[in-house]
Coordinates of C-alpha atoms in Angstrom, one line a residue:
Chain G
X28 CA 166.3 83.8 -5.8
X29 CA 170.0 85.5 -5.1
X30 CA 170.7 85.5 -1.3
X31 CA 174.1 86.8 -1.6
X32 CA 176.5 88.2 -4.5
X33 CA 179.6 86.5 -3.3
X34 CA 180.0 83.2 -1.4
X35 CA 183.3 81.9 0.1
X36 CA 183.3 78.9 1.4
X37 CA 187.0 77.8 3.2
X38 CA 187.4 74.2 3.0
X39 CA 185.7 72.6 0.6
X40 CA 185.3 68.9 1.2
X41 CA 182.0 66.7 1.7
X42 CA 179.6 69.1 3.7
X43 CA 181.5 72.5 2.1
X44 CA 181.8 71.2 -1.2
X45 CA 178.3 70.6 -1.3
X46 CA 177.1 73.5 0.1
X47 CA 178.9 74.9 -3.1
X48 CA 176.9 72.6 -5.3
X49 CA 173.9 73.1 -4.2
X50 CA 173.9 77.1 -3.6
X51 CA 175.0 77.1 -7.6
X52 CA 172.6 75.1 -8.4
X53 CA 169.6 76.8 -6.9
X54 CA 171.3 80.6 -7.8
X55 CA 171.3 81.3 -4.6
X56 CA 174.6 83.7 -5.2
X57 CA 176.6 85.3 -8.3
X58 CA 179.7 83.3 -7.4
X59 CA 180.8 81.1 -5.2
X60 CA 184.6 81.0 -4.0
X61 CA 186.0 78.4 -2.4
X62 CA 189.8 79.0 -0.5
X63 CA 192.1 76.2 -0.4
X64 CA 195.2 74.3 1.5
X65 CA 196.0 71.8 -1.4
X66 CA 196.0 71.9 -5.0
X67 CA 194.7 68.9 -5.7
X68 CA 191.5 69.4 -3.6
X69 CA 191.4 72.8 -5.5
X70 CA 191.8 70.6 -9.0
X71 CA 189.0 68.3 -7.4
X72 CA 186.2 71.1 -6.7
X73 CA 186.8 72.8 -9.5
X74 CA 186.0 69.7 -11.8
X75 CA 183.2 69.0 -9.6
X76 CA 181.8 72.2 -9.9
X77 CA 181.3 73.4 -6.6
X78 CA 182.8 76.6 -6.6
X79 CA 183.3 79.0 -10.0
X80 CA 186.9 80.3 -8.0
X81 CA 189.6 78.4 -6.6
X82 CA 192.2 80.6 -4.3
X83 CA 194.6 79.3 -1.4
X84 CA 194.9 82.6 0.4
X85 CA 192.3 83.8 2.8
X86 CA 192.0 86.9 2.6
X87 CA 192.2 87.3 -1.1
X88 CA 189.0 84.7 -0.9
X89 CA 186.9 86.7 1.3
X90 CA 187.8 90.3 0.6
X91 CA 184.6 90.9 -1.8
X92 CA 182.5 88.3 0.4
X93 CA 178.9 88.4 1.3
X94 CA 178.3 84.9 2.9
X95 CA 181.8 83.5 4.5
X96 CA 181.4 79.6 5.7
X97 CA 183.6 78.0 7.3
X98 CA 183.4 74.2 6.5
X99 CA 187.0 72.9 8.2
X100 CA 187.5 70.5 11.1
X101 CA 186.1 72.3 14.3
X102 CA 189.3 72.7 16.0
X103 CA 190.2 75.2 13.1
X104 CA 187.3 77.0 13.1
X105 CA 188.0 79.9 15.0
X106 CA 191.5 80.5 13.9
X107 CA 190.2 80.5 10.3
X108 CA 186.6 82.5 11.3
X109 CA 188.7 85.2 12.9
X110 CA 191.7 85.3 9.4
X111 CA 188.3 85.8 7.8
X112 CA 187.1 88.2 9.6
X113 CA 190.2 90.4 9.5
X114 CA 190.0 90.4 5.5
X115 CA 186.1 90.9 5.1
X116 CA 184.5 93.6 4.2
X117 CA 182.5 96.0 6.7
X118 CA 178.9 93.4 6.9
X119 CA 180.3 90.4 6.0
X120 CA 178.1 87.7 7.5
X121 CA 180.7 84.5 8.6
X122 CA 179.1 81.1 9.3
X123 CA 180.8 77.6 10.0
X124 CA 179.8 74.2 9.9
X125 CA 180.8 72.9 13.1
X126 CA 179.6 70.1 14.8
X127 CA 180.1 71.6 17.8
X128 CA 178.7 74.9 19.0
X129 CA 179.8 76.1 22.5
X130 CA 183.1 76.2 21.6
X131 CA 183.1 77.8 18.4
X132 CA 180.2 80.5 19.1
X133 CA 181.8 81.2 22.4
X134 CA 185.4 82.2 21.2
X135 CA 183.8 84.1 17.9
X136 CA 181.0 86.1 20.2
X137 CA 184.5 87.2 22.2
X138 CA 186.7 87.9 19.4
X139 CA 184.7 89.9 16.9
X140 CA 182.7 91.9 20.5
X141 CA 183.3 95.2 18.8
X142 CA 183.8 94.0 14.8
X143 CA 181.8 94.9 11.8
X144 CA 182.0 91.6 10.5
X145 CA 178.7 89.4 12.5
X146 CA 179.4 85.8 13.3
X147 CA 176.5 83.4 13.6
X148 CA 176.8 79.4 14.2
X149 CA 175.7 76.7 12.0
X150 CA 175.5 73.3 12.0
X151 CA 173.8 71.8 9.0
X152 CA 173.2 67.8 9.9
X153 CA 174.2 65.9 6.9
X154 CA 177.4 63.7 6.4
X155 CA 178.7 60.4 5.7
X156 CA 181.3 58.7 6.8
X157 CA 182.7 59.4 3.3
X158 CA 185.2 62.6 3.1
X159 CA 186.2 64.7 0.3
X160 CA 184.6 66.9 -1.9
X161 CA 184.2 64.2 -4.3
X162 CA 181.6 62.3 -2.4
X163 CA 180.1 66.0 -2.3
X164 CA 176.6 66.2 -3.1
X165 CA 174.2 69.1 -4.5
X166 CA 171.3 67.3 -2.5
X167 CA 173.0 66.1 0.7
X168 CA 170.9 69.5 2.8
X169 CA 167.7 68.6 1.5
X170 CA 165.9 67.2 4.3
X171 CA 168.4 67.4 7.2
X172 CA 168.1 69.3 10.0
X173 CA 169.8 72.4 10.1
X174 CA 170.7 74.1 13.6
X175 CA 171.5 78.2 13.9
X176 CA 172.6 79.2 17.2
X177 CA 171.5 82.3 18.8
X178 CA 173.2 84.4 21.8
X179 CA 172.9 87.7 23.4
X180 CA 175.9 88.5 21.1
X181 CA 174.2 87.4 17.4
X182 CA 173.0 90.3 15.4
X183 CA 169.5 89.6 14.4
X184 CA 169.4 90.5 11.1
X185 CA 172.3 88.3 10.1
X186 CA 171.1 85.0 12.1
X187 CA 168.0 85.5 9.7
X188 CA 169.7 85.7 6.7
X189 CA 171.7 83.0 7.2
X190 CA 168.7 81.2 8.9
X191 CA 167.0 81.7 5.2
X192 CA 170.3 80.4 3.3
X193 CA 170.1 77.4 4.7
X194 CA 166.2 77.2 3.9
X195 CA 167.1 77.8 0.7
X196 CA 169.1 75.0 0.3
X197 CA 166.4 72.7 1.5
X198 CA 167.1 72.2 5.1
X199 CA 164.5 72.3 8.4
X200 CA 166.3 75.4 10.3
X201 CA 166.0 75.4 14.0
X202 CA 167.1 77.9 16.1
X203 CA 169.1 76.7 19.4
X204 CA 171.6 77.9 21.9
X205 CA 175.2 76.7 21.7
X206 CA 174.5 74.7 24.5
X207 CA 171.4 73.4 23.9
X208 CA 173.1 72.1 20.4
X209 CA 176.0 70.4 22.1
X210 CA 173.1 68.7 24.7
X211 CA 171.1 67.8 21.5
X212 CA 174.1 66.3 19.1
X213 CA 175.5 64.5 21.9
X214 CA 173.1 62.3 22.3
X215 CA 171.7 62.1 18.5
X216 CA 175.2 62.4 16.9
X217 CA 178.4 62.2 19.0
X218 CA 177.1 59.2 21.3
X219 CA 176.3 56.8 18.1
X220 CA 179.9 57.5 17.1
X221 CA 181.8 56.9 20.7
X222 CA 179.1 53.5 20.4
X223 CA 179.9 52.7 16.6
X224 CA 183.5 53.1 16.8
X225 CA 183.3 51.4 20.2
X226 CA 181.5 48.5 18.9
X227 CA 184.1 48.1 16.0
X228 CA 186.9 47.5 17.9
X229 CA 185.6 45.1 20.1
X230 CA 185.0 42.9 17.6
X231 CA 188.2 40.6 16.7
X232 CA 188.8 39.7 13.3
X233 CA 188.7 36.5 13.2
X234 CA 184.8 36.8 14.4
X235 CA 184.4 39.5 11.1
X236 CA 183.9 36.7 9.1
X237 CA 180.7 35.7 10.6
X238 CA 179.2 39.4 10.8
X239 CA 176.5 40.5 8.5
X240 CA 173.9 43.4 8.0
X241 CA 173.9 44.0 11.7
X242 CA 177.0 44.8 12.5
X243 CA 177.4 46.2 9.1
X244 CA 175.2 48.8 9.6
X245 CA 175.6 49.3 13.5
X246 CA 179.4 49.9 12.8
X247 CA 179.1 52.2 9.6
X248 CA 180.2 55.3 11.3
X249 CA 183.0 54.1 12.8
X250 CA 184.8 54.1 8.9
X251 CA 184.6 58.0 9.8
X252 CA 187.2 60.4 9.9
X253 CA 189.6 59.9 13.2
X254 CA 190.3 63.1 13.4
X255 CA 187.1 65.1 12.4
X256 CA 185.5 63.3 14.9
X257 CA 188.1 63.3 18.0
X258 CA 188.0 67.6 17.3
X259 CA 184.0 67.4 17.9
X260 CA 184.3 65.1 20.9
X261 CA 187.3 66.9 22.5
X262 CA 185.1 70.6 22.0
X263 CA 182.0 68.9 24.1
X264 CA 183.7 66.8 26.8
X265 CA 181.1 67.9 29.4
X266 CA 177.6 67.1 27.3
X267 CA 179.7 63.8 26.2
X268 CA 180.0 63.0 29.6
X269 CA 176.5 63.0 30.8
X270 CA 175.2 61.3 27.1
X271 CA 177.9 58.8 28.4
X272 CA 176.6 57.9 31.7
X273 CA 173.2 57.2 30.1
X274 CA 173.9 55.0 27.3
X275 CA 176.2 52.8 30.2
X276 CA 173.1 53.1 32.2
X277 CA 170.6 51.7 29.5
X278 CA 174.0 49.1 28.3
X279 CA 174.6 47.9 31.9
X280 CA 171.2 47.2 32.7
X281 CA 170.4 44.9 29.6
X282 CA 173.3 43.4 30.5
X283 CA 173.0 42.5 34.0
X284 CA 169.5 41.3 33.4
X285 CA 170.9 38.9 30.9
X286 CA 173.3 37.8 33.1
X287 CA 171.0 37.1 36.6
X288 CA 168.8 35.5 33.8
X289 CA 165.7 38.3 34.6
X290 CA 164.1 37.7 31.4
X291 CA 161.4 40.3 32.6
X292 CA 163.4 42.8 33.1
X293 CA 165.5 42.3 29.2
X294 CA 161.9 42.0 27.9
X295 CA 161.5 45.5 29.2
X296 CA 164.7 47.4 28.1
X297 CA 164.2 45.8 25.1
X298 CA 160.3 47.2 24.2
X299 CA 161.3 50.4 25.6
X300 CA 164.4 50.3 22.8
X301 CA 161.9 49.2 20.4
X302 CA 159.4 51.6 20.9
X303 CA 161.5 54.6 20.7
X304 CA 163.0 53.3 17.8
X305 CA 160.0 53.3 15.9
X306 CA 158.7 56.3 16.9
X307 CA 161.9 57.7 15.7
X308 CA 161.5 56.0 12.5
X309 CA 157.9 57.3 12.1
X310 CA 158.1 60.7 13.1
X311 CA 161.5 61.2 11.4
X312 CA 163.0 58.2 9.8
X313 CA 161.0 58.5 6.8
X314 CA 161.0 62.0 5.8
X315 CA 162.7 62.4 2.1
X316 CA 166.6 62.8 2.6
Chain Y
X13 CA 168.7 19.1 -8.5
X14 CA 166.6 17.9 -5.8
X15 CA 167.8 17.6 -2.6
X16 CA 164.9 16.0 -1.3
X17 CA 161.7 14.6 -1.6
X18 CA 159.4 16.5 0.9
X19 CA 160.5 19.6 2.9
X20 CA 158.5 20.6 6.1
X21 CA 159.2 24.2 7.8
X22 CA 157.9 24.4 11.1
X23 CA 157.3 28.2 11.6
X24 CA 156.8 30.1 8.7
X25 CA 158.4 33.5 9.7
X26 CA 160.3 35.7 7.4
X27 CA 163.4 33.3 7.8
X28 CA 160.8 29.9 7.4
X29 CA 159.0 31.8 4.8
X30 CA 161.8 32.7 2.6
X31 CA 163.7 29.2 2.7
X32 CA 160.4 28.0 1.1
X33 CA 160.5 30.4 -1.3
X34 CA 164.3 29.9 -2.1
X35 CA 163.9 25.6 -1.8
X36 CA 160.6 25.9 -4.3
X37 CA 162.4 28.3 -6.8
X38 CA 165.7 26.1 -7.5
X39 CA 163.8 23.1 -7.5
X40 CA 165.3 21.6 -4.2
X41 CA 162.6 19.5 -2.8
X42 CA 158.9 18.2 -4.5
X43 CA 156.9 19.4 -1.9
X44 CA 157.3 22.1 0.7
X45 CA 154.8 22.0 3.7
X46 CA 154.1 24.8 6.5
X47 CA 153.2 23.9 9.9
X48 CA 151.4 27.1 11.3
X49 CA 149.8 27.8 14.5
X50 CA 147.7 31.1 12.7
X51 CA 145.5 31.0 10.4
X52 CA 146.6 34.4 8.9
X53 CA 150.2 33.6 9.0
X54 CA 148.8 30.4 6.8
X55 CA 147.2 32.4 4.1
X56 CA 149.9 34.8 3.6
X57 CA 152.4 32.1 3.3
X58 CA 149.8 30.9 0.6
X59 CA 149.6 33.8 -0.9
X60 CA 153.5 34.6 -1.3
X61 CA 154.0 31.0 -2.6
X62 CA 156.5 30.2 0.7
X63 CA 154.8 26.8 0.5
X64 CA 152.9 24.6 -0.9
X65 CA 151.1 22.9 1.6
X66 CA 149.8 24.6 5.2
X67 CA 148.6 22.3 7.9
X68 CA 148.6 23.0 11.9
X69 CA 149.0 19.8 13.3
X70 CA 152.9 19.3 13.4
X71 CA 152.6 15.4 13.7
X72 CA 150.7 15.8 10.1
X73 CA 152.9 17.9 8.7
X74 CA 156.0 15.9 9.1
X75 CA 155.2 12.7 8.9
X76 CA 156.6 12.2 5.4
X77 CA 159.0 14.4 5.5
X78 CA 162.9 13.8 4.4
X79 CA 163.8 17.7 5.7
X80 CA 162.2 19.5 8.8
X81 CA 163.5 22.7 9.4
X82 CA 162.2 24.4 12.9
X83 CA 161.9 28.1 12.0
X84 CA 160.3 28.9 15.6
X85 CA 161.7 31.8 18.3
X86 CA 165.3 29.4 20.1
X87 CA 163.3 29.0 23.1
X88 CA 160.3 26.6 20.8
X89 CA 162.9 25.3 19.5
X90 CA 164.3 21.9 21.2
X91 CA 160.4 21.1 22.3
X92 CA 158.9 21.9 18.8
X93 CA 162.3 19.4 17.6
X94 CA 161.6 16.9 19.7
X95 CA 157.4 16.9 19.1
X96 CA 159.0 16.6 14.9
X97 CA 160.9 14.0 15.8
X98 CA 158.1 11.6 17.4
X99 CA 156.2 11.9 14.5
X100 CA 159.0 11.8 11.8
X101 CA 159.9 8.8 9.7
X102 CA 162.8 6.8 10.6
X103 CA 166.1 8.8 9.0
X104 CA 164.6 12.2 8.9
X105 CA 166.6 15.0 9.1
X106 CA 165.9 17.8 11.4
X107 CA 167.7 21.0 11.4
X108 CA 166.8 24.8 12.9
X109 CA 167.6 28.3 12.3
X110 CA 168.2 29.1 15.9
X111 CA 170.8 32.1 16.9
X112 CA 172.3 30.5 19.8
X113 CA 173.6 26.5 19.0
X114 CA 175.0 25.3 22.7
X115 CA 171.4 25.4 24.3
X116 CA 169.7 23.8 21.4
X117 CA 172.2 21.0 20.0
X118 CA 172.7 19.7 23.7
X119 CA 169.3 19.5 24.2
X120 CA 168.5 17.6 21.1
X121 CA 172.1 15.5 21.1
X122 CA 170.8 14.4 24.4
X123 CA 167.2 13.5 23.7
X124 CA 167.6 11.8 20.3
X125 CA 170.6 9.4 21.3
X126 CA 168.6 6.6 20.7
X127 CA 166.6 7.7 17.8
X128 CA 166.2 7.2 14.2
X129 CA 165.7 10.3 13.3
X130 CA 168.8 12.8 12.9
X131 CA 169.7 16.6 14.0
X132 CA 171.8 18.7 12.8
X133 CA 171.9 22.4 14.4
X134 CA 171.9 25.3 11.7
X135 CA 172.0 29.5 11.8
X136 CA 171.6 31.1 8.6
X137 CA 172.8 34.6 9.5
X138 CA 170.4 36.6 7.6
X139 CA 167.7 38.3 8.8
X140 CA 166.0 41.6 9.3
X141 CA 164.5 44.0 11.8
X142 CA 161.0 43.1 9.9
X143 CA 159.6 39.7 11.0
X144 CA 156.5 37.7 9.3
X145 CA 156.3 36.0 6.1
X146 CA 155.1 39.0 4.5
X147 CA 158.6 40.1 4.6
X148 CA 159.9 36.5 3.2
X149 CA 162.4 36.7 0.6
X150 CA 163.6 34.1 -1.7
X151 CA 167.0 35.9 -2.1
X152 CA 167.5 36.3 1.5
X153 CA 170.2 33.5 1.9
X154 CA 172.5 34.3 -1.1
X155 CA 175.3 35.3 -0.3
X156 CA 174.5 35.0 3.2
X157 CA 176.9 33.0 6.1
X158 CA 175.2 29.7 7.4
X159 CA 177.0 28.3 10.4
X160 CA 176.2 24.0 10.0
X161 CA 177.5 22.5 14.0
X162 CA 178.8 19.5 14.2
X163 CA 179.4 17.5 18.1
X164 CA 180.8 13.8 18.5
X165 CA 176.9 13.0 18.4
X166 CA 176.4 14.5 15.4
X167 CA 175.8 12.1 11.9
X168 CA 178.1 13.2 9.0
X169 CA 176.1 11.7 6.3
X170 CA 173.0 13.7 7.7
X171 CA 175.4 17.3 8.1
X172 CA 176.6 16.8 5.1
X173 CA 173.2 16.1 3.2
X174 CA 172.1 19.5 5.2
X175 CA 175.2 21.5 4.6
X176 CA 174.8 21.1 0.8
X177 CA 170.8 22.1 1.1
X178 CA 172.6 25.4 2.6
X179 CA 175.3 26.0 0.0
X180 CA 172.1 24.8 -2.5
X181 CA 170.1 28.0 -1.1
X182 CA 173.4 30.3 -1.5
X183 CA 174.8 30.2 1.8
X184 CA 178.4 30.4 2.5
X185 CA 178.7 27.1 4.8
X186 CA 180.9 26.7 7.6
X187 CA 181.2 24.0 9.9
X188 CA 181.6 25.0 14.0
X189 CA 181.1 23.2 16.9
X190 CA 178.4 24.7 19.1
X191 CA 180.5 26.6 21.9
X192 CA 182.4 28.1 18.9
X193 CA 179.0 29.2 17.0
X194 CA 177.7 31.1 19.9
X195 CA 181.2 33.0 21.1
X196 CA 181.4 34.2 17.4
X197 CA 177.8 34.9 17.3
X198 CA 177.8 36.6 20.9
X199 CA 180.5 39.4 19.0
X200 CA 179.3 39.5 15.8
X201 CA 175.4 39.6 16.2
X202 CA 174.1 39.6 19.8
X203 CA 176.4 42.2 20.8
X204 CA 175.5 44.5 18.1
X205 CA 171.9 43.8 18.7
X206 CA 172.7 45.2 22.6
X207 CA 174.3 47.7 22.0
X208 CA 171.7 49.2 19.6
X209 CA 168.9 48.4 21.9
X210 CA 170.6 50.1 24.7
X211 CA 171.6 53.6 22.2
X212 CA 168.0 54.0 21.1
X213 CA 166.8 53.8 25.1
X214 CA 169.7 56.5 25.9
X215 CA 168.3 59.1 23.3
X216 CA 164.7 60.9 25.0
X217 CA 162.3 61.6 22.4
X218 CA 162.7 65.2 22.4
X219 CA 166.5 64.7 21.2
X220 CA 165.4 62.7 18.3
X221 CA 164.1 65.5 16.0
X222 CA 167.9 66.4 15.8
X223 CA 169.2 62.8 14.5
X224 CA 170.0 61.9 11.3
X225 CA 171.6 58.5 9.5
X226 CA 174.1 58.3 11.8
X227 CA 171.3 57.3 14.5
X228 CA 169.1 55.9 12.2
X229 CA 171.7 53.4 10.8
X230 CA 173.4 52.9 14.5
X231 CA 169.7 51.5 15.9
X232 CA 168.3 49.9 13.2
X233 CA 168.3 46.8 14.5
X234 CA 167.1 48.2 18.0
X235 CA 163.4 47.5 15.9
X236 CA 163.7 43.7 16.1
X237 CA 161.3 41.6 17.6
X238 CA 162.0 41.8 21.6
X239 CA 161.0 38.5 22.2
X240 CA 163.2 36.5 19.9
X241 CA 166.0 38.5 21.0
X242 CA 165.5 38.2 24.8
X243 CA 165.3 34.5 23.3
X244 CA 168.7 34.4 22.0
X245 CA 170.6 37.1 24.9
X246 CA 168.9 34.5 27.3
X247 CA 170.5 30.7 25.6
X248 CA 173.6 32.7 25.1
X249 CA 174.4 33.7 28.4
X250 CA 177.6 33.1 29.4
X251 CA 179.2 34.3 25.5
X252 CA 177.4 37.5 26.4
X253 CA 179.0 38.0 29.3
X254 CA 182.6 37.9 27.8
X255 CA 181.7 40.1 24.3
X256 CA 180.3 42.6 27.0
X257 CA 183.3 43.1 29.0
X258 CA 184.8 43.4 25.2
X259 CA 182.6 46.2 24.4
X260 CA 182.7 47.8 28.0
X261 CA 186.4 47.9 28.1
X262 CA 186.4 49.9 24.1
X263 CA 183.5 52.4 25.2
X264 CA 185.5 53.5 29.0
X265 CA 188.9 54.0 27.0
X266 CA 187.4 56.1 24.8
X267 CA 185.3 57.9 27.5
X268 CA 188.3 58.4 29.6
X269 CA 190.4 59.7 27.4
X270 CA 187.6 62.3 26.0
X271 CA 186.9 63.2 29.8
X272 CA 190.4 63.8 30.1
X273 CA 191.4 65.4 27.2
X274 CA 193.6 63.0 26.6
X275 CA 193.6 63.6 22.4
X276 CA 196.4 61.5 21.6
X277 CA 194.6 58.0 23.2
X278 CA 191.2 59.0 21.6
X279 CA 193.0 59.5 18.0
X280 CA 194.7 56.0 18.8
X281 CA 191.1 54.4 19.8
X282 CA 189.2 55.7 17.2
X283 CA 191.9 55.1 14.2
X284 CA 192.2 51.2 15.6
X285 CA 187.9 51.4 15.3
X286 CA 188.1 52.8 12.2
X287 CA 190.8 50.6 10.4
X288 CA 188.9 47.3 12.0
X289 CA 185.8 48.3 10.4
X290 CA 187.3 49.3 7.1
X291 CA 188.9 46.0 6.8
X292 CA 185.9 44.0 7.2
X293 CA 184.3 46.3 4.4
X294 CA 187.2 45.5 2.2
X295 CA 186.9 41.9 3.1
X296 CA 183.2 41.2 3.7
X297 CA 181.1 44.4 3.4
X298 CA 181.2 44.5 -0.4
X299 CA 180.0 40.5 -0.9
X300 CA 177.1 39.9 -3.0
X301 CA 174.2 39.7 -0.6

């Protein structure tokens, strides 16, 4: 089932690269381009097969384009979404991966106002704290959530369309605003990593030796990308701030209950924890990824 | 090789379950007896082979033995010891598998001064959010750290003789004094463990349909059993305090300098994280487990 003729996808590492995968894969277009900064990530996809064309200009990449996503540290996004969207051709749907939404939709909704070229949002939940399109994955989308954001200023018709692409590649789509995305991720997403990579360096190495599968597995987020990760958080400062206050909230008051010895009280932080935990893992945590 | 005659495991959890499964497979002792306080938790650890012999009455159960291990929640632990060790024959070794050493050794250093009967503190750091013997596994150790304490009341012949039943099981064995144990333990485990109970409290159930592996992974050990853990927090105290202010101090940098925009302090926060948790991967994350 084609969605689109022509795919571009600019930057093609973990989540683009396997975007590329898995639209090939499932036929989803005629050919899938992918625009690049560096030859040897170029050399990298192409052996990997997640695009059929490797360029490293921009507009040469999107001229004949359908389906434009931008999969590039957010901070970029814009600059490259509006390059694209000079280049495209009249109809040209762009999309982006970003983990962040306000920001992003915001700045496209202004620039492309009177464009014939339609921007809509995405934000398909998969990763690792692997990068490169190497660790790229046809199957990494099946599963996940997938967010589309929806303003006064997105064209129906193209939010749909790209609502159905990522359908197609075996996500759950919901539809969100910008802002309710940032509220959402900054609690499921970008407040786990501020914890993880938190947590990691509070730990001195001499102590290392002695951690295990808890730690381990606690921490495994922090091995992220630095700078991937301080774009999304310096894009939502504000819904950071408020996630923020309640993990110190819930952290302070386990805390102090240990330390005025209120077992009680730790007994009920801790079944509360518990509880939602599980219910996480029930109603989500075991759905096939 | 034997190690000894007759094993008795007071507490036959998934940690007191899968010692018996580990001691019976390589041979290390003749017999392996349960003491159990439930008739269910008795036939299961029939049925998974954790033991040979189940009885309830502890002064039965260890009256012969050459080993007692107390596999009970820390707080059981120095009266369940203590109970053992009235009813133990003269030169019996008692160990646990307690979390937190300070509480437990002083207690028992102090109330077997005069005794015949010997104890030695242990913490095999493996484990699992799952508890019950149904979750017992005979590999569970290998590979596995296994703090051994030793204090100026502490017999070498008898630390020795239970640091080899350790290494015996798989453990890497290492030798700390009981203050040292629980400040190491306090970063590496008990930490962690707060830090995930306090993330999954943070998140309200409507945000959850949005999170992924990173939350999943962050909180999995937010489904432990509260009451052991309030257990541990609670013995551990004063350690807790100081790994808190640890943790505290990492999560406000990184908070500050998102809130204000400082880009250059997160990247330097977030790239220590990252290269501190890298390096225990390198070092320790790869081990055979």
């Amino acid at each position: 089932m084609r969605h689109f003729d022509k795919i571009t996808i600019i930057g093609v590492g973990l989540i683009g690269g396997s975007i590329g995968l898995a639209a090939k894969r499932r036929g989803l277009a005629r050919e899938v381009t992918g625009v690049f900064r560096r030859r040897s990530t170029m050399r990298n996809a192409l052996k990997a097969g997640a695009v059929d064309r490797a360029v490293m200009d921009i507009g040469e990449g999107v001229k004949d384009a359908d389906l434009i996503i931008i999969s590039s540290p957010v901070s970029s996004i814009p600059k490259l979404a509006m390059m694209a969207a000079k280049s495209a051709k009249p109809g040209a749907i762009i999309t982006d991966v970003g983990s962040t939404k306000a920001w992003i939709v915001g700045a496209m909704d202004r620039s492309l106002r009177s464009s014939r070229v339609r921007f809509v949002g995405s934000h398909p939940m998969a990763g690792s704290e692997k990068t490169g399109v190497t660790h790229a994955r046809g199957d990494l989308l099946e599963g996940s959530a997938c967010i589309v954001t929806r303003t006064p200023g997105t064209d129906r018709n193209a939010m749909v369309r790209v609502a159905d692409f990522w359908k197609a590649l075996g996500a759950r789509v919901k539809i969100l605003s910008p802002s309710e995305h940032d509220r959402a991720v900054s609690l499921v997403s970008h407040l786990p990593h501020i914890v993880a990579f938190s947590l990691a360096s509070s730990v001195p190495d001499k102590a290392l030796e002695y951690a295990a599968e808890g730690f381990r597995d606690t921490t495994r987020i922090a091995s992220s990308d630095p700078e991937l990760w301080a774009d999304i958080f310096h894009t939502n400062r504000r819904e950071i701030a408020l996630s923020a206050k309640a993990f110190r909230d819930s952290y302070e008051g386990i805390i102090r209950a240990i330390a005025s010895n209120d077992r009680r009280r730790t007994m009920k932080a801790l079944v509360r924890a518990k509880r939602r935990r599980d219910s996480f893992m029930v109603k989500y945590g075991l759905r096939k990824r």
